[in-house]
PDB file of C-alpha atoms and ligand atoms in Angstrom:
ATOM      1  CA  UNK A   1     -57.554 -39.822 -22.747  1.00  0.00           C
ATOM      2  CA  UNK A   2     -59.801 -42.642 -23.984  1.00  0.00           C
ATOM      3  CA  UNK A   3     -58.216 -43.972 -27.431  1.00  0.00           C
ATOM      4  CA  UNK A   4     -55.033 -45.845 -26.890  1.00  0.00           C
ATOM      5  CA  UNK A   5     -54.794 -47.627 -30.144  1.00  0.00           C
ATOM      6  CA  UNK A   6     -52.175 -46.506 -32.509  1.00  0.00           C
ATOM      7  CA  UNK A   7     -51.000 -43.761 -30.211  1.00  0.00           C
ATOM      8  CA  UNK A   8     -47.614 -43.379 -28.511  1.00  0.00           C
ATOM      9  CA  UNK A   9     -46.221 -43.829 -24.976  1.00  0.00           C
ATOM     10  CA  UNK A  10     -42.390 -42.723 -23.757  1.00  0.00           C
ATOM     11  CA  UNK A  11     -41.321 -44.539 -20.592  1.00  0.00           C
ATOM     12  CA  UNK A  12     -37.973 -43.724 -19.124  1.00  0.00           C
ATOM     13  CA  UNK A  13     -36.506 -46.473 -16.686  1.00  0.00           C
ATOM     14  CA  UNK A  14     -38.635 -49.139 -19.156  1.00  0.00           C
ATOM     15  CA  UNK A  15     -35.689 -51.906 -18.775  1.00  0.00           C
ATOM     16  CA  UNK A  16     -37.108 -53.042 -15.261  1.00  0.00           C
ATOM     17  CA  UNK A  17     -39.649 -53.096 -12.413  1.00  0.00           C
ATOM     18  CA  UNK A  18     -42.448 -50.751 -12.934  1.00  0.00           C
ATOM     19  CA  UNK A  19     -41.342 -49.172 -16.146  1.00  0.00           C
ATOM     20  CA  UNK A  20     -41.033 -52.378 -18.147  1.00  0.00           C
ATOM     21  CA  UNK A  21     -44.884 -53.100 -16.998  1.00  0.00           C
ATOM     22  CA  UNK A  22     -45.991 -49.806 -18.149  1.00  0.00           C
ATOM     23  CA  UNK A  23     -44.595 -50.551 -21.484  1.00  0.00           C
ATOM     24  CA  UNK A  24     -46.121 -53.826 -21.343  1.00  0.00           C
ATOM     25  CA  UNK A  25     -49.457 -52.556 -20.279  1.00  0.00           C
ATOM     26  CA  UNK A  26     -49.601 -49.615 -23.020  1.00  0.00           C
ATOM     27  CA  UNK A  27     -48.545 -51.972 -25.746  1.00  0.00           C
ATOM     28  CA  UNK A  28     -51.300 -54.297 -24.750  1.00  0.00           C
ATOM     29  CA  UNK A  29     -53.517 -51.506 -25.241  1.00  0.00           C
ATOM     30  CA  UNK A  30     -52.462 -51.104 -28.736  1.00  0.00           C
ATOM     31  CA  UNK A  31     -49.871 -48.333 -28.185  1.00  0.00           C
ATOM     32  CA  UNK A  32     -46.523 -47.860 -29.996  1.00  0.00           C
ATOM     33  CA  UNK A  33     -43.791 -47.616 -27.180  1.00  0.00           C
ATOM     34  CA  UNK A  34     -40.650 -45.818 -27.054  1.00  0.00           C
ATOM     35  CA  UNK A  35     -38.803 -47.321 -24.048  1.00  0.00           C
ATOM     36  CA  UNK A  36     -35.599 -45.996 -22.565  1.00  0.00           C
ATOM     37  CA  UNK A  37     -33.294 -46.583 -19.914  1.00  0.00           C
ATOM     38  CA  UNK A  38     -29.817 -46.434 -18.948  1.00  0.00           C
ATOM     39  CA  UNK A  39     -28.943 -50.028 -18.941  1.00  0.00           C
ATOM     40  CA  UNK A  40     -28.745 -51.178 -22.276  1.00  0.00           C
ATOM     41  CA  UNK A  41     -28.528 -55.004 -22.207  1.00  0.00           C
ATOM     42  CA  UNK A  42     -31.403 -55.125 -20.100  1.00  0.00           C
ATOM     43  CA  UNK A  43     -33.468 -52.700 -22.081  1.00  0.00           C
ATOM     44  CA  UNK A  44     -32.918 -54.786 -25.425  1.00  0.00           C
ATOM     45  CA  UNK A  45     -34.393 -57.727 -23.902  1.00  0.00           C
ATOM     46  CA  UNK A  46     -37.240 -55.553 -22.562  1.00  0.00           C
ATOM     47  CA  UNK A  47     -37.896 -54.318 -25.956  1.00  0.00           C
ATOM     48  CA  UNK A  48     -37.889 -57.640 -27.517  1.00  0.00           C
ATOM     49  CA  UNK A  49     -40.607 -58.787 -24.816  1.00  0.00           C
ATOM     50  CA  UNK A  50     -42.703 -55.704 -25.405  1.00  0.00           C
ATOM     51  CA  UNK A  51     -42.595 -55.757 -28.997  1.00  0.00           C
ATOM     52  CA  UNK A  52     -44.537 -59.393 -28.678  1.00  0.00           C
ATOM     53  CA  UNK A  53     -47.500 -57.455 -28.291  1.00  0.00           C
ATOM     54  CA  UNK A  54     -47.409 -56.588 -31.887  1.00  0.00           C
ATOM     55  CA  UNK A  55     -47.171 -52.897 -31.700  1.00  0.00           C
ATOM     56  CA  UNK A  56     -44.052 -50.749 -32.898  1.00  0.00           C
ATOM     57  CA  UNK A  57     -41.498 -50.560 -29.882  1.00  0.00           C
ATOM     58  CA  UNK A  58     -38.184 -49.045 -29.806  1.00  0.00           C
ATOM     59  CA  UNK A  59     -35.465 -48.518 -27.427  1.00  0.00           C
ATOM     60  CA  UNK A  60     -33.331 -45.844 -26.359  1.00  0.00           C
ATOM     61  CA  UNK A  61     -30.598 -45.686 -23.749  1.00  0.00           C
ATOM     62  CA  UNK A  62     -30.877 -42.613 -22.022  1.00  0.00           C
ATOM     63  CA  UNK A  63     -29.505 -41.190 -18.897  1.00  0.00           C
ATOM     64  CA  UNK A  64     -32.490 -39.102 -17.624  1.00  0.00           C
ATOM     65  CA  UNK A  65     -30.222 -36.758 -15.696  1.00  0.00           C
ATOM     66  CA  UNK A  66     -28.815 -35.662 -18.939  1.00  0.00           C
ATOM     67  CA  UNK A  67     -30.720 -32.921 -20.346  1.00  0.00           C
ATOM     68  CA  UNK A  68     -29.472 -33.263 -24.007  1.00  0.00           C
ATOM     69  CA  UNK A  69     -30.112 -37.115 -23.718  1.00  0.00           C
ATOM     70  CA  UNK A  70     -33.673 -36.475 -22.887  1.00  0.00           C
ATOM     71  CA  UNK A  71     -33.801 -34.055 -26.032  1.00  0.00           C
ATOM     72  CA  UNK A  72     -32.702 -36.775 -28.269  1.00  0.00           C
ATOM     73  CA  UNK A  73     -35.103 -39.040 -26.891  1.00  0.00           C
ATOM     74  CA  UNK A  74     -37.860 -36.475 -27.569  1.00  0.00           C
ATOM     75  CA  UNK A  75     -36.724 -35.901 -31.105  1.00  0.00           C
ATOM     76  CA  UNK A  76     -36.731 -39.674 -31.878  1.00  0.00           C
ATOM     77  CA  UNK A  77     -40.067 -40.107 -30.322  1.00  0.00           C
ATOM     78  CA  UNK A  78     -41.691 -37.245 -32.251  1.00  0.00           C
ATOM     79  CA  UNK A  79     -39.704 -38.123 -35.337  1.00  0.00           C
ATOM     80  CA  UNK A  80     -40.556 -41.956 -35.734  1.00  0.00           C
ATOM     81  CA  UNK A  81     -44.278 -41.605 -34.276  1.00  0.00           C
ATOM     82  CA  UNK A  82     -47.138 -39.274 -35.253  1.00  0.00           C
ATOM     83  CA  UNK A  83     -47.029 -37.667 -31.531  1.00  0.00           C
ATOM     84  CA  UNK A  84     -46.322 -38.522 -28.080  1.00  0.00           C
ATOM     85  CA  UNK A  85     -49.496 -39.413 -25.898  1.00  0.00           C
ATOM     86  CA  UNK A  86     -48.475 -40.838 -22.909  1.00  0.00           C
ATOM     87  CA  UNK A  87     -45.070 -39.786 -21.083  1.00  0.00           C
ATOM     88  CA  UNK A  88     -44.305 -41.773 -17.992  1.00  0.00           C
ATOM     89  CA  UNK A  89     -41.321 -40.162 -15.959  1.00  0.00           C
ATOM     90  CA  UNK A  90     -40.507 -42.908 -14.126  1.00  0.00           C
ATOM     91  CA  UNK A  91     -36.889 -43.826 -14.058  1.00  0.00           C
ATOM     92  CA  UNK A  92     -35.432 -43.528 -10.515  1.00  0.00           C
ATOM     93  CA  UNK A  93     -32.768 -44.642  -8.103  1.00  0.00           C
ATOM     94  CA  UNK A  94     -33.078 -45.453  -4.314  1.00  0.00           C
ATOM     95  CA  UNK A  95     -29.298 -44.469  -3.580  1.00  0.00           C
ATOM     96  CA  UNK A  96     -26.295 -46.327  -1.746  1.00  0.00           C
ATOM     97  CA  UNK A  97     -26.956 -48.351   0.808  1.00  0.00           C
ATOM     98  CA  UNK A  98     -25.397 -46.893   3.999  1.00  0.00           C
ATOM     99  CA  UNK A  99     -26.517 -44.740   7.078  1.00  0.00           C
ATOM    100  CA  UNK A 100     -27.491 -41.112   6.835  1.00  0.00           C
ATOM    101  CA  UNK A 101     -24.367 -39.591   8.124  1.00  0.00           C
ATOM    102  CA  UNK A 102     -22.341 -41.489   5.140  1.00  0.00           C
ATOM    103  CA  UNK A 103     -24.553 -40.403   2.454  1.00  0.00           C
ATOM    104  CA  UNK A 104     -21.868 -38.018   0.660  1.00  0.00           C
ATOM    105  CA  UNK A 105     -22.763 -35.058  -1.952  1.00  0.00           C
ATOM    106  CA  UNK A 106     -22.070 -37.413  -4.729  1.00  0.00           C
ATOM    107  CA  UNK A 107     -24.878 -39.439  -3.500  1.00  0.00           C
ATOM    108  CA  UNK A 108     -26.999 -36.461  -3.175  1.00  0.00           C
ATOM    109  CA  UNK A 109     -26.375 -35.262  -6.778  1.00  0.00           C
ATOM    110  CA  UNK A 110     -26.915 -38.454  -8.233  1.00  0.00           C
ATOM    111  CA  UNK A 111     -30.325 -39.024  -6.652  1.00  0.00           C
ATOM    112  CA  UNK A 112     -31.706 -35.810  -7.435  1.00  0.00           C
ATOM    113  CA  UNK A 113     -30.043 -35.752 -10.688  1.00  0.00           C
ATOM    114  CA  UNK A 114     -32.146 -38.953 -11.662  1.00  0.00           C
ATOM    115  CA  UNK A 115     -35.229 -38.631  -9.721  1.00  0.00           C
ATOM    116  CA  UNK A 116     -35.823 -34.868  -9.744  1.00  0.00           C
ATOM    117  CA  UNK A 117     -33.915 -33.600 -13.038  1.00  0.00           C
ATOM    118  CA  UNK A 118     -35.112 -36.427 -14.856  1.00  0.00           C
ATOM    119  CA  UNK A 119     -38.593 -35.539 -14.341  1.00  0.00           C
ATOM    120  CA  UNK A 120     -37.874 -31.701 -14.939  1.00  0.00           C
ATOM    121  CA  UNK A 121     -35.997 -32.649 -18.400  1.00  0.00           C
ATOM    122  CA  UNK A 122     -39.123 -34.939 -19.190  1.00  0.00           C
ATOM    123  CA  UNK A 123     -41.468 -31.960 -18.962  1.00  0.00           C
ATOM    124  CA  UNK A 124     -39.093 -29.515 -20.626  1.00  0.00           C
ATOM    125  CA  UNK A 125     -38.355 -31.818 -23.577  1.00  0.00           C
ATOM    126  CA  UNK A 126     -41.807 -33.026 -24.340  1.00  0.00           C
ATOM    127  CA  UNK A 127     -44.495 -31.015 -23.077  1.00  0.00           C
ATOM    128  CA  UNK A 128     -44.622 -27.799 -25.611  1.00  0.00           C
ATOM    129  CA  UNK A 129     -45.147 -30.301 -28.483  1.00  0.00           C
ATOM    130  CA  UNK A 130     -47.732 -32.524 -26.318  1.00  0.00           C
ATOM    131  CA  UNK A 131     -49.636 -29.265 -25.754  1.00  0.00           C
ATOM    132  CA  UNK A 132     -49.284 -28.420 -29.477  1.00  0.00           C
ATOM    133  CA  UNK A 133     -51.124 -31.599 -30.094  1.00  0.00           C
ATOM    134  CA  UNK A 134     -53.728 -30.943 -27.755  1.00  0.00           C
ATOM    135  CA  UNK A 135     -54.027 -34.311 -26.087  1.00  0.00           C
ATOM    136  CA  UNK A 136     -51.822 -36.384 -24.006  1.00  0.00           C
ATOM    137  CA  UNK A 137     -51.344 -37.420 -20.408  1.00  0.00           C
ATOM    138  CA  UNK A 138     -47.990 -37.260 -17.850  1.00  0.00           C
ATOM    139  CA  UNK A 139     -47.219 -39.635 -15.303  1.00  0.00           C
ATOM    140  CA  UNK A 140     -44.631 -38.969 -12.843  1.00  0.00           C
ATOM    141  CA  UNK A 141     -43.336 -41.567 -10.853  1.00  0.00           C
ATOM    142  CA  UNK A 142     -43.179 -40.231  -7.292  1.00  0.00           C
ATOM    143  CA  UNK A 143     -43.440 -42.383  -4.168  1.00  0.00           C
ATOM    144  CA  UNK A 144     -45.172 -42.490  -0.536  1.00  0.00           C
ATOM    145  CA  UNK A 145     -41.550 -41.005   0.372  1.00  0.00           C
ATOM    146  CA  UNK A 146     -43.008 -38.127  -1.156  1.00  0.00           C
ATOM    147  CA  UNK A 147     -45.393 -37.327   1.537  1.00  0.00           C
ATOM    148  CA  UNK A 148     -43.522 -38.486   4.490  1.00  0.00           C
ATOM    149  CA  UNK A 149     -40.220 -36.888   6.097  1.00  0.00           C
ATOM    150  CA  UNK A 150     -36.970 -38.473   5.648  1.00  0.00           C
ATOM    151  CA  UNK A 151     -33.525 -37.043   5.747  1.00  0.00           C
ATOM    152  CA  UNK A 152     -32.255 -38.679   2.433  1.00  0.00           C
ATOM    153  CA  UNK A 153     -31.880 -37.399  -1.057  1.00  0.00           C
ATOM    154  CA  UNK A 154     -34.566 -39.911  -1.918  1.00  0.00           C
ATOM    155  CA  UNK A 155     -37.000 -38.278   0.142  1.00  0.00           C
ATOM    156  CA  UNK A 156     -36.019 -34.822  -0.931  1.00  0.00           C
ATOM    157  CA  UNK A 157     -36.470 -35.982  -4.757  1.00  0.00           C
ATOM    158  CA  UNK A 158     -39.857 -37.383  -4.092  1.00  0.00           C
ATOM    159  CA  UNK A 159     -41.097 -34.462  -2.173  1.00  0.00           C
ATOM    160  CA  UNK A 160     -40.143 -32.354  -5.072  1.00  0.00           C
ATOM    161  CA  UNK A 161     -41.852 -34.476  -7.468  1.00  0.00           C
ATOM    162  CA  UNK A 162     -45.028 -34.506  -5.768  1.00  0.00           C
ATOM    163  CA  UNK A 163     -45.054 -30.598  -5.605  1.00  0.00           C
ATOM    164  CA  UNK A 164     -43.751 -30.097  -9.387  1.00  0.00           C
ATOM    165  CA  UNK A 165     -46.595 -32.862 -10.447  1.00  0.00           C
ATOM    166  CA  UNK A 166     -49.423 -31.248  -8.440  1.00  0.00           C
ATOM    167  CA  UNK A 167     -48.114 -27.751 -10.187  1.00  0.00           C
ATOM    168  CA  UNK A 168     -48.148 -29.017 -13.563  1.00  0.00           C
ATOM    169  CA  UNK A 169     -51.556 -30.373 -13.190  1.00  0.00           C
ATOM    170  CA  UNK A 170     -52.945 -26.972 -12.142  1.00  0.00           C
ATOM    171  CA  UNK A 171     -51.201 -25.342 -14.902  1.00  0.00           C
ATOM    172  CA  UNK A 172     -52.112 -27.907 -17.787  1.00  0.00           C
ATOM    173  CA  UNK A 173     -55.540 -27.635 -16.209  1.00  0.00           C
ATOM    174  CA  UNK A 174     -56.174 -23.945 -16.019  1.00  0.00           C
ATOM    175  CA  UNK A 175     -54.719 -23.488 -19.522  1.00  0.00           C
ATOM    176  CA  UNK A 176     -57.219 -26.173 -20.834  1.00  0.00           C
ATOM    177  CA  UNK A 177     -54.626 -27.742 -22.562  1.00  0.00           C
ATOM    178  CA  UNK A 178     -56.104 -31.016 -22.684  1.00  0.00           C
ATOM    179  CA  UNK A 179     -53.023 -32.731 -21.224  1.00  0.00           C
ATOM    180  CA  UNK A 180     -53.747 -34.975 -18.077  1.00  0.00           C
ATOM    181  CA  UNK A 181     -51.357 -35.193 -15.217  1.00  0.00           C
ATOM    182  CA  UNK A 182     -50.911 -38.105 -12.641  1.00  0.00           C
ATOM    183  CA  UNK A 183     -48.851 -38.458  -9.524  1.00  0.00           C
ATOM    184  CA  UNK A 184     -47.877 -42.220  -8.834  1.00  0.00           C
ATOM    185  CA  UNK A 185     -47.098 -42.536  -5.120  1.00  0.00           C
ATOM    186  CA  UNK A 186     -46.139 -46.230  -4.941  1.00  0.00           C
ATOM    187  CA  UNK A 187     -45.833 -48.059  -1.410  1.00  0.00           C
ATOM    188  CA  UNK A 188     -43.913 -51.350  -1.668  1.00  0.00           C
ATOM    189  CA  UNK A 189     -43.625 -52.621  -4.883  1.00  0.00           C
ATOM    190  CA  UNK A 190     -41.407 -55.855  -6.022  1.00  0.00           C
ATOM    191  CA  UNK A 191     -38.798 -54.359  -8.466  1.00  0.00           C
ATOM    192  CA  UNK A 192     -34.993 -54.081  -8.461  1.00  0.00           C
ATOM    193  CA  UNK A 193     -34.969 -50.804  -6.797  1.00  0.00           C
ATOM    194  CA  UNK A 194     -32.934 -52.158  -3.754  1.00  0.00           C
ATOM    195  CA  UNK A 195     -30.187 -52.695  -6.108  1.00  0.00           C
ATOM    196  CA  UNK A 196     -30.043 -49.134  -7.697  1.00  0.00           C
ATOM    197  CA  UNK A 197     -26.305 -49.079  -6.706  1.00  0.00           C
ATOM    198  CA  UNK A 198     -25.818 -50.727 -10.034  1.00  0.00           C
ATOM    199  CA  UNK A 199     -26.339 -47.517 -11.839  1.00  0.00           C
ATOM    200  CA  UNK A 200     -24.703 -45.235  -9.212  1.00  0.00           C
ATOM    201  CA  UNK A 201     -21.368 -43.209  -9.806  1.00  0.00           C
ATOM    202  CA  UNK A 202     -18.666 -44.651  -7.761  1.00  0.00           C
ATOM    203  CA  UNK A 203     -17.817 -41.761  -5.778  1.00  0.00           C
ATOM    204  CA  UNK A 204     -21.268 -41.834  -4.314  1.00  0.00           C
ATOM    205  CA  UNK A 205     -20.836 -45.188  -2.427  1.00  0.00           C
ATOM    206  CA  UNK A 206     -20.059 -45.050   1.329  1.00  0.00           C
ATOM    207  CA  UNK A 207     -16.213 -45.485   2.418  1.00  0.00           C
ATOM    208  CA  UNK A 208     -14.588 -48.971   1.736  1.00  0.00           C
ATOM    209  CA  UNK A 209     -14.038 -48.877   5.572  1.00  0.00           C
ATOM    210  CA  UNK A 210     -17.625 -48.498   6.248  1.00  0.00           C
ATOM    211  CA  UNK A 211     -19.188 -50.939   8.510  1.00  0.00           C
ATOM    212  CA  UNK A 212     -22.805 -50.461   9.076  1.00  0.00           C
ATOM    213  CA  UNK A 213     -24.379 -50.738  12.459  1.00  0.00           C
ATOM    214  CA  UNK A 214     -26.708 -53.607  13.451  1.00  0.00           C
ATOM    215  CA  UNK A 215     -29.673 -51.181  13.380  1.00  0.00           C
ATOM    216  CA  UNK A 216     -28.861 -49.839  10.030  1.00  0.00           C
ATOM    217  CA  UNK A 217     -28.177 -53.700   8.845  1.00  0.00           C
ATOM    218  CA  UNK A 218     -31.879 -54.365  10.193  1.00  0.00           C
ATOM    219  CA  UNK A 219     -33.412 -51.139   8.705  1.00  0.00           C
ATOM    220  CA  UNK A 220     -32.106 -52.408   5.290  1.00  0.00           C
ATOM    221  CA  UNK A 221     -33.080 -55.933   5.383  1.00  0.00           C
ATOM    222  CA  UNK A 222     -36.678 -54.402   6.410  1.00  0.00           C
ATOM    223  CA  UNK A 223     -36.787 -52.633   3.289  1.00  0.00           C
ATOM    224  CA  UNK A 224     -35.410 -55.352   1.062  1.00  0.00           C
ATOM    225  CA  UNK A 225     -37.775 -57.880   2.684  1.00  0.00           C
ATOM    226  CA  UNK A 226     -40.818 -55.291   2.149  1.00  0.00           C
ATOM    227  CA  UNK A 227     -40.047 -54.942  -1.149  1.00  0.00           C
ATOM    228  CA  UNK A 228     -39.761 -58.613  -1.865  1.00  0.00           C
ATOM    229  CA  UNK A 229     -43.331 -59.192  -0.402  1.00  0.00           C
ATOM    230  CA  UNK A 230     -44.533 -56.022  -2.303  1.00  0.00           C
ATOM    231  CA  UNK A 231     -47.258 -55.692  -4.962  1.00  0.00           C
ATOM    232  CA  UNK A 232     -46.577 -56.780  -8.573  1.00  0.00           C
ATOM    233  CA  UNK A 233     -45.316 -53.984 -10.850  1.00  0.00           C
ATOM    234  CA  UNK A 234     -48.069 -55.296 -13.495  1.00  0.00           C
ATOM    235  CA  UNK A 235     -50.755 -54.261 -10.811  1.00  0.00           C
ATOM    236  CA  UNK A 236     -49.611 -50.977 -10.753  1.00  0.00           C
ATOM    237  CA  UNK A 237     -49.332 -50.438 -14.652  1.00  0.00           C
ATOM    238  CA  UNK A 238     -53.081 -51.507 -14.733  1.00  0.00           C
ATOM    239  CA  UNK A 239     -53.877 -48.519 -12.274  1.00  0.00           C
ATOM    240  CA  UNK A 240     -51.471 -46.278 -14.342  1.00  0.00           C
ATOM    241  CA  UNK A 241     -53.624 -47.638 -17.530  1.00  0.00           C
ATOM    242  CA  UNK A 242     -56.788 -46.673 -15.609  1.00  0.00           C
ATOM    243  CA  UNK A 243     -55.569 -43.278 -14.269  1.00  0.00           C
ATOM    244  CA  UNK A 244     -54.965 -42.183 -17.959  1.00  0.00           C
ATOM    245  CA  UNK A 245     -58.243 -43.446 -18.724  1.00  0.00           C
ATOM    246  CA  UNK A 246     -60.255 -41.562 -16.010  1.00  0.00           C
ATOM    247  CA  UNK A 247     -58.072 -38.455 -16.020  1.00  0.00           C
ATOM    248  CA  UNK A 248     -57.171 -39.186 -12.303  1.00  0.00           C
ATOM    249  CA  UNK A 249     -54.120 -37.448 -10.627  1.00  0.00           C
ATOM    250  CA  UNK A 250     -53.403 -39.264  -7.574  1.00  0.00           C
ATOM    251  CA  UNK A 251     -52.386 -42.841  -7.661  1.00  0.00           C
ATOM    252  CA  UNK A 252     -52.106 -44.221  -4.593  1.00  0.00           C
ATOM    253  CA  UNK A 253     -51.074 -48.126  -4.399  1.00  0.00           C
ATOM    254  CA  UNK A 254     -51.349 -48.535  -0.702  1.00  0.00           C
ATOM    255  CA  UNK A 255     -54.329 -47.093   1.028  1.00  0.00           C
ATOM    256  CA  UNK A 256     -53.267 -47.986   4.461  1.00  0.00           C
ATOM    257  CA  UNK A 257     -50.014 -45.688   3.660  1.00  0.00           C
ATOM    258  CA  UNK A 258     -52.163 -42.975   2.897  1.00  0.00           C
ATOM    259  CA  UNK A 259     -54.192 -43.473   5.927  1.00  0.00           C
ATOM    260  CA  UNK A 260     -50.998 -43.219   8.174  1.00  0.00           C
ATOM    261  CA  UNK A 261     -50.772 -39.389   6.520  1.00  0.00           C
ATOM    262  CA  UNK A 262     -53.681 -38.341   8.330  1.00  0.00           C
ATOM    263  CA  UNK A 263     -51.791 -37.462  11.849  1.00  0.00           C
ATOM    264  CA  UNK A 264     -49.396 -35.236   9.856  1.00  0.00           C
ATOM    265  CA  UNK A 265     -52.163 -33.596   8.222  1.00  0.00           C
ATOM    266  CA  UNK A 266     -53.941 -33.006  11.337  1.00  0.00           C
ATOM    267  CA  UNK A 267     -50.666 -31.502  13.030  1.00  0.00           C
ATOM    268  CA  UNK A 268     -50.524 -29.012  10.357  1.00  0.00           C
ATOM    269  CA  UNK A 269     -54.069 -28.030  10.682  1.00  0.00           C
ATOM    270  CA  UNK A 270     -53.746 -27.998  14.375  1.00  0.00           C
ATOM    271  CA  UNK A 271     -50.640 -26.071  14.448  1.00  0.00           C
ATOM    272  CA  UNK A 272     -48.923 -28.924  16.790  1.00  0.00           C
ATOM    273  CA  UNK A 273     -45.483 -30.552  16.720  1.00  0.00           C
ATOM    274  CA  UNK A 274     -45.244 -33.677  14.401  1.00  0.00           C
ATOM    275  CA  UNK A 275     -45.321 -37.049  16.193  1.00  0.00           C
ATOM    276  CA  UNK A 276     -41.348 -38.193  15.891  1.00  0.00           C
ATOM    277  CA  UNK A 277     -42.286 -41.703  16.696  1.00  0.00           C
ATOM    278  CA  UNK A 278     -44.676 -41.786  13.396  1.00  0.00           C
ATOM    279  CA  UNK A 279     -41.945 -42.564  10.813  1.00  0.00           C
ATOM    280  CA  UNK A 280     -38.889 -44.043  10.051  1.00  0.00           C
ATOM    281  CA  UNK A 281     -36.895 -40.940   8.829  1.00  0.00           C
TER     282      UNK A 281
HETATM  283  N1  NAD B 301     -40.543 -50.151  -6.069  1.00  0.00           N
HETATM  284  C1  NAD B 301     -40.827 -49.478  -5.086  1.00  0.00           C
HETATM  285  O1  NAD B 301     -41.112 -50.049  -4.128  1.00  0.00           O
HETATM  286  C2  NAD B 301     -41.090 -48.068  -5.267  1.00  0.00           C
HETATM  287  C3  NAD B 301     -41.814 -47.495  -4.417  1.00  0.00           C
HETATM  288  C4  NAD B 301     -41.857 -45.925  -4.593  1.00  0.00           C
HETATM  289  C5  NAD B 301     -41.420 -45.118  -5.754  1.00  0.00           C
HETATM  290  N2  NAD B 301     -40.802 -46.164  -6.650  1.00  0.00           N
HETATM  291  C6  NAD B 301     -40.079 -45.516  -7.811  1.00  0.00           C
HETATM  292  O2  NAD B 301     -40.479 -46.476  -8.962  1.00  0.00           O
HETATM  293  C7  NAD B 301     -39.726 -45.898 -10.056  1.00  0.00           C
HETATM  294  C8  NAD B 301     -39.104 -47.230 -10.726  1.00  0.00           C
HETATM  295  O3  NAD B 301     -38.433 -47.562 -10.091  1.00  0.00           O
HETATM  296  P1  NAD B 301     -38.613 -49.643  -9.679  1.00  0.00           P
HETATM  297  O4  NAD B 301     -39.284 -49.756  -8.462  1.00  0.00           O
HETATM  298  O5  NAD B 301     -39.309 -50.009 -10.837  1.00  0.00           O
HETATM  299  O6  NAD B 301     -36.973 -49.964  -9.700  1.00  0.00           O
HETATM  300  P2  NAD B 301     -36.096 -50.785 -11.002  1.00  0.00           P
HETATM  301  O7  NAD B 301     -34.797 -50.579 -10.357  1.00  0.00           O
HETATM  302  O8  NAD B 301     -36.618 -51.969 -11.087  1.00  0.00           O
HETATM  303  O9  NAD B 301     -36.204 -49.710 -12.264  1.00  0.00           O
HETATM  304  C9  NAD B 301     -35.834 -48.483 -12.404  1.00  0.00           C
HETATM  305  C10 NAD B 301     -35.116 -48.363 -13.851  1.00  0.00           C
HETATM  306  O10 NAD B 301     -34.715 -46.948 -13.707  1.00  0.00           O
HETATM  307  C11 NAD B 301     -33.496 -47.396 -14.501  1.00  0.00           C
HETATM  308  N3  NAD B 301     -32.685 -46.207 -14.195  1.00  0.00           N
HETATM  309  C12 NAD B 301     -31.642 -45.838 -13.082  1.00  0.00           C
HETATM  310  N4  NAD B 301     -31.147 -44.735 -13.423  1.00  0.00           N
HETATM  311  C13 NAD B 301     -31.353 -44.173 -14.954  1.00  0.00           C
HETATM  312  C14 NAD B 301     -30.912 -43.331 -15.022  1.00  0.00           C
HETATM  313  N5  NAD B 301     -30.110 -42.069 -14.935  1.00  0.00           N
HETATM  314  N6  NAD B 301     -31.600 -43.003 -16.174  1.00  0.00           N
HETATM  315  C15 NAD B 301     -32.619 -43.680 -16.943  1.00  0.00           C
HETATM  316  N7  NAD B 301     -32.942 -44.912 -16.271  1.00  0.00           N
HETATM  317  C16 NAD B 301     -32.382 -45.191 -15.011  1.00  0.00           C
HETATM  318  C17 NAD B 301     -32.739 -48.412 -14.056  1.00  0.00           C
HETATM  319  O11 NAD B 301     -31.884 -48.966 -15.166  1.00  0.00           O
HETATM  320  C18 NAD B 301     -34.188 -49.362 -13.848  1.00  0.00           C
HETATM  321  O12 NAD B 301     -34.247 -50.216 -15.266  1.00  0.00           O
HETATM  322  C19 NAD B 301     -38.661 -45.186  -9.165  1.00  0.00           C
HETATM  323  O13 NAD B 301     -38.764 -43.739  -9.688  1.00  0.00           O
HETATM  324  C20 NAD B 301     -38.714 -45.193  -7.996  1.00  0.00           C
HETATM  325  O14 NAD B 301     -38.153 -44.486  -7.115  1.00  0.00           O
HETATM  326  C21 NAD B 301     -40.550 -47.279  -6.439  1.00  0.00           C
END
């Protein structure tokens, strides 16, 4: 896609972090923006900010895990604008803080509901009409966690997003649809993802009596510090904008993380066991 002005971007998880930066970036490029999020007050504030760029901006409270809510979002977006040209399936949660042995079924369902079903619903509700238009671009926010081992709902959801995004890319190109596809795999980005619990169901939390071990606390603090010292979300928004412009599939924010995948890929090519010390998970 080369012309952005007057076209429409739809972004999920747009009230905070990367989604909010994507909304600002596409509005600066002259696009109208449909911003959706599960958090109403923060969404309203973000809509007011993005509207400052002078294009048409609307907000819709949406739980991406709810297929009917995504259908409504698509109806509104296609109803109010001349089409949907950029779709960012971006809303995501990290899961509850707690050791893996305490991550209960409700936590798995919540994380997979938002991170994976959110993307699946986005494809289902938006793509047929985007294909009919013959022009557009889908950006799915996966993660470097989608390339690395880890026994968590987050890892499972992000591996799945990487897989279906590459599958979608193949399908869209083979069929000559005119729809570009990008898979965003961020490393550490300075957002509010460490506080994902704020949007989670109560039954996904660890038991009240749960006391994390010193090792678990240290691992958690490592993640919090890494996020705090991470890349600014606005820098990722520039990468996403350029990926749409240049029809780039992979968007990696941290090339040193990509280099760390070499040994894993070599172990597959050489049919040897993976190195269990190479990863946290
Ligand atoms: N921050 C990082 O380092 C990092 C790294 C890799 C991938 N990611 C991914 O980036 C995406 C954006 O997260 P972020 O880092 O900007 O975090 P963030 O918490 O700042 O933003 C995520 C947004 O998603 C919204 N959200 C949560 N549950 C939702 C639901 N059910 N329906 C709709 N919206 C919902 C939140 O309210 C929030 O506004 C996520 O998919 C996340 O997994 C983040």
